[in-house]
């Protein structure tokens, strides 16, 4: 029994550590997104922010009627939702606190809205309010991850992969 409790505690610690790291990385993307201006191209946004976690076309038809109008959207966000590590209103931990985006983006997601001509219409930036000491702690990890991603996304001849 105590072995299961210890494993569960390790799992919860893992979720908090990884989830916090994701939030720090998202804050870095939000900061970088300040350089995105209306009319920028998809290539401009990908160069600054990388690939989004979700690309959605503009809502049309019945979805537009049921859920409202929304332009094409790219979403940058986290997988782990730290707000639900403990189930709200109950004193029990949530073993899978995941952000599920069935009908749209999460309130803490960075979103880029697009015109029908594939130009930036608007950038929606959430406020995360991360403590400075947390950001400083994760900074070397984020930089190392970006360097690794940079080298992974290149062909053998040193040019960006297509």
mmCIF file of C-alpha atoms in Angstrom:
data_model
loop_
_atom_site.group_PDB
_atom_site.id
_atom_site.type_symbol
_atom_site.label_atom_id
_atom_site.label_comp_id
_atom_site.label_asym_id
_atom_site.label_seq_id
_atom_site.Cartn_x
_atom_site.Cartn_y
_atom_site.Cartn_z
ATOM 1 C CA UNK A 1 0.000 0.000 0.000
ATOM 2 C CA UNK A 2 2.734 2.480 0.938
ATOM 3 C CA UNK A 3 4.511 1.675 -2.346
ATOM 4 C CA UNK A 4 1.449 2.851 -4.277
ATOM 5 C CA UNK A 5 1.269 6.037 -2.209
ATOM 6 C CA UNK A 6 4.943 6.772 -2.851
ATOM 7 C CA UNK A 7 4.530 6.156 -6.595
ATOM 8 C CA UNK A 8 1.499 8.434 -6.657
ATOM 9 C CA UNK A 9 3.403 11.166 -4.787
ATOM 10 C CA UNK A 10 6.282 10.879 -7.269
ATOM 11 C CA UNK A 11 3.779 11.092 -10.150
ATOM 12 C CA UNK A 12 2.180 14.236 -8.681
ATOM 13 C CA UNK A 13 5.613 15.822 -8.152
ATOM 14 C CA UNK A 14 6.502 14.991 -11.761
ATOM 15 C CA UNK A 15 3.280 16.643 -12.987
ATOM 16 C CA UNK A 16 3.981 19.801 -10.986
ATOM 17 C CA UNK A 17 7.615 20.031 -12.153
ATOM 18 C CA UNK A 18 6.792 19.431 -15.829
ATOM 19 C CA UNK A 19 3.654 21.600 -15.708
ATOM 20 C CA UNK A 20 5.592 24.501 -14.216
ATOM 21 C CA UNK A 21 8.276 24.106 -16.876
ATOM 22 C CA UNK A 22 5.575 24.209 -19.556
ATOM 23 C CA UNK A 23 4.192 27.431 -18.070
ATOM 24 C CA UNK A 24 7.639 29.031 -18.076
ATOM 25 C CA UNK A 25 8.098 28.037 -21.737
ATOM 26 C CA UNK A 26 4.650 29.417 -22.556
ATOM 27 C CA UNK A 27 5.599 32.706 -20.879
ATOM 28 C CA UNK A 28 8.696 32.841 -23.112
ATOM 29 C CA UNK A 29 6.449 32.389 -26.167
ATOM 30 C CA UNK A 30 4.075 35.086 -24.929
ATOM 31 C CA UNK A 31 7.019 37.463 -24.506
ATOM 32 C CA UNK A 32 8.301 36.624 -28.007
ATOM 33 C CA UNK A 33 4.843 37.108 -29.497
ATOM 34 C CA UNK A 34 5.149 40.853 -28.813
ATOM 35 C CA UNK A 35 7.137 41.003 -32.074
ATOM 36 C CA UNK A 36 4.193 39.679 -34.103
ATOM 37 C CA UNK A 37 2.278 42.412 -35.892
ATOM 38 C CA UNK A 38 -1.031 42.343 -37.723
ATOM 39 C CA UNK A 39 -0.415 41.257 -41.299
ATOM 40 C CA UNK A 40 2.524 38.956 -40.481
ATOM 41 C CA UNK A 41 2.713 35.696 -42.408
ATOM 42 C CA UNK A 42 2.557 32.108 -41.164
ATOM 43 C CA UNK A 43 6.312 31.814 -41.764
ATOM 44 C CA UNK A 44 6.942 34.906 -39.600
ATOM 45 C CA UNK A 45 4.946 33.410 -36.734
ATOM 46 C CA UNK A 46 6.563 29.970 -37.051
ATOM 47 C CA UNK A 47 10.017 31.585 -37.051
ATOM 48 C CA UNK A 48 9.250 33.408 -33.783
ATOM 49 C CA UNK A 49 7.128 30.846 -31.947
ATOM 50 C CA UNK A 50 7.651 27.482 -33.621
ATOM 51 C CA UNK A 51 4.846 25.048 -34.385
ATOM 52 C CA UNK A 52 1.571 25.477 -32.502
ATOM 53 C CA UNK A 53 0.055 22.656 -30.507
ATOM 54 C CA UNK A 54 -3.193 23.098 -32.419
ATOM 55 C CA UNK A 55 -4.251 24.652 -35.741
ATOM 56 C CA UNK A 56 -7.940 25.253 -36.303
ATOM 57 C CA UNK A 57 -9.763 26.524 -39.351
ATOM 58 C CA UNK A 58 -12.329 29.304 -39.039
ATOM 59 C CA UNK A 59 -15.615 28.086 -37.649
ATOM 60 C CA UNK A 60 -18.318 27.612 -40.208
ATOM 61 C CA UNK A 61 -21.685 25.960 -40.559
ATOM 62 C CA UNK A 62 -23.291 24.402 -37.486
ATOM 63 C CA UNK A 63 -20.203 24.889 -35.291
ATOM 64 C CA UNK A 64 -20.377 28.632 -35.938
ATOM 65 C CA UNK A 65 -24.050 28.611 -35.003
ATOM 66 C CA UNK A 66 -23.504 26.567 -31.818
ATOM 67 C CA UNK A 67 -20.201 27.945 -30.550
ATOM 68 C CA UNK A 68 -19.949 31.370 -32.156
ATOM 69 C CA UNK A 69 -17.800 32.965 -34.809
ATOM 70 C CA UNK A 70 -14.043 32.426 -34.603
ATOM 71 C CA UNK A 71 -11.361 32.998 -37.230
ATOM 72 C CA UNK A 72 -8.690 30.433 -38.075
ATOM 73 C CA UNK A 73 -6.519 30.018 -35.008
ATOM 74 C CA UNK A 74 -3.139 28.690 -33.927
ATOM 75 C CA UNK A 75 -2.839 27.782 -30.257
ATOM 76 C CA UNK A 76 0.292 27.616 -28.108
ATOM 77 C CA UNK A 77 -0.219 26.251 -24.624
ATOM 78 C CA UNK A 78 0.522 23.634 -22.017
ATOM 79 C CA UNK A 79 -0.442 19.989 -21.755
ATOM 80 C CA UNK A 80 -0.626 19.880 -17.961
ATOM 81 C CA UNK A 81 -3.195 22.097 -16.260
ATOM 82 C CA UNK A 82 -1.771 23.042 -12.869
ATOM 83 C CA UNK A 83 -5.103 24.587 -11.849
ATOM 84 C CA UNK A 84 -6.660 21.130 -11.638
ATOM 85 C CA UNK A 85 -3.831 19.116 -10.022
ATOM 86 C CA UNK A 86 -6.262 19.094 -7.121
ATOM 87 C CA UNK A 87 -9.817 18.571 -8.281
ATOM 88 C CA UNK A 88 -11.631 21.854 -7.692
ATOM 89 C CA UNK A 89 -14.159 21.687 -4.857
ATOM 90 C CA UNK A 90 -12.834 18.272 -3.707
ATOM 91 C CA UNK A 91 -9.816 17.552 -1.519
ATOM 92 C CA UNK A 92 -8.437 14.837 -3.797
ATOM 93 C CA UNK A 93 -5.601 14.925 -6.355
ATOM 94 C CA UNK A 94 -6.287 14.594 -10.068
ATOM 95 C CA UNK A 95 -4.010 11.905 -11.574
ATOM 96 C CA UNK A 96 -4.403 13.315 -15.130
ATOM 97 C CA UNK A 97 -4.699 17.114 -14.986
ATOM 98 C CA UNK A 98 -4.621 17.656 -18.747
ATOM 99 C CA UNK A 99 -5.747 20.631 -20.807
ATOM 100 C CA UNK A 100 -8.405 19.259 -23.137
ATOM 101 C CA UNK A 101 -9.307 21.582 -25.981
ATOM 102 C CA UNK A 102 -12.440 20.100 -27.531
ATOM 103 C CA UNK A 103 -14.283 23.288 -28.414
ATOM 104 C CA UNK A 104 -11.566 25.913 -28.309
ATOM 105 C CA UNK A 105 -8.466 27.137 -26.614
ATOM 106 C CA UNK A 106 -7.828 27.139 -22.880
ATOM 107 C CA UNK A 107 -8.018 30.525 -21.139
ATOM 108 C CA UNK A 108 -4.239 30.484 -20.521
ATOM 109 C CA UNK A 109 -3.315 29.645 -24.125
ATOM 110 C CA UNK A 110 -1.506 32.007 -26.453
ATOM 111 C CA UNK A 111 -3.555 32.260 -29.646
ATOM 112 C CA UNK A 112 -2.906 33.726 -33.082
ATOM 113 C CA UNK A 113 -5.967 34.541 -35.171
ATOM 114 C CA UNK A 114 -5.715 34.587 -38.960
ATOM 115 C CA UNK A 115 -7.470 36.372 -41.806
ATOM 116 C CA UNK A 116 -8.799 34.286 -44.719
ATOM 117 C CA UNK A 117 -5.662 35.451 -46.612
ATOM 118 C CA UNK A 118 -3.427 33.695 -43.994
ATOM 119 C CA UNK A 119 -2.198 36.949 -42.405
ATOM 120 C CA UNK A 120 -2.163 37.641 -38.659
ATOM 121 C CA UNK A 121 -5.420 39.254 -37.566
ATOM 122 C CA UNK A 122 -4.738 39.370 -33.807
ATOM 123 C CA UNK A 123 -2.656 37.793 -31.053
ATOM 124 C CA UNK A 124 -4.388 36.869 -27.787
ATOM 125 C CA UNK A 125 -1.871 36.885 -24.925
ATOM 126 C CA UNK A 126 -2.835 35.577 -21.472
ATOM 127 C CA UNK A 127 -1.269 36.884 -18.272
ATOM 128 C CA UNK A 128 0.422 34.044 -16.408
ATOM 129 C CA UNK A 129 1.973 35.969 -13.480
ATOM 130 C CA UNK A 130 4.798 33.525 -12.797
ATOM 131 C CA UNK A 131 7.098 34.278 -9.861
ATOM 132 C CA UNK A 132 10.482 35.586 -11.051
ATOM 133 C CA UNK A 133 12.443 32.983 -9.064
ATOM 134 C CA UNK A 134 10.542 30.186 -10.836
ATOM 135 C CA UNK A 135 11.330 31.683 -14.251
ATOM 136 C CA UNK A 136 15.032 32.028 -13.336
ATOM 137 C CA UNK A 137 15.137 28.416 -12.102
ATOM 138 C CA UNK A 138 13.724 27.020 -15.364
ATOM 139 C CA UNK A 139 15.596 29.405 -17.693
ATOM 140 C CA UNK A 140 18.619 27.112 -18.360
ATOM 141 C CA UNK A 141 16.307 24.174 -19.066
ATOM 142 C CA UNK A 142 14.256 26.227 -21.558
ATOM 143 C CA UNK A 143 17.381 27.483 -23.331
ATOM 144 C CA UNK A 144 18.792 23.946 -23.594
ATOM 145 C CA UNK A 145 15.455 22.678 -24.959
ATOM 146 C CA UNK A 146 15.371 25.434 -27.583
ATOM 147 C CA UNK A 147 18.940 24.663 -28.677
ATOM 148 C CA UNK A 148 18.109 20.957 -28.963
ATOM 149 C CA UNK A 149 14.966 21.766 -30.952
ATOM 150 C CA UNK A 150 16.975 24.059 -33.232
ATOM 151 C CA UNK A 151 19.428 21.271 -34.093
ATOM 152 C CA UNK A 152 16.682 18.641 -34.460
ATOM 153 C CA UNK A 153 14.833 20.827 -36.964
ATOM 154 C CA UNK A 154 17.834 21.111 -39.310
ATOM 155 C CA UNK A 155 18.831 18.859 -42.203
ATOM 156 C CA UNK A 156 22.239 17.202 -42.272
ATOM 157 C CA UNK A 157 23.667 20.074 -44.362
ATOM 158 C CA UNK A 158 22.883 22.694 -41.654
ATOM 159 C CA UNK A 159 19.883 24.248 -43.382
ATOM 160 C CA UNK A 160 16.392 24.329 -41.845
ATOM 161 C CA UNK A 161 14.333 21.229 -42.625
ATOM 162 C CA UNK A 162 11.431 21.645 -45.018
#
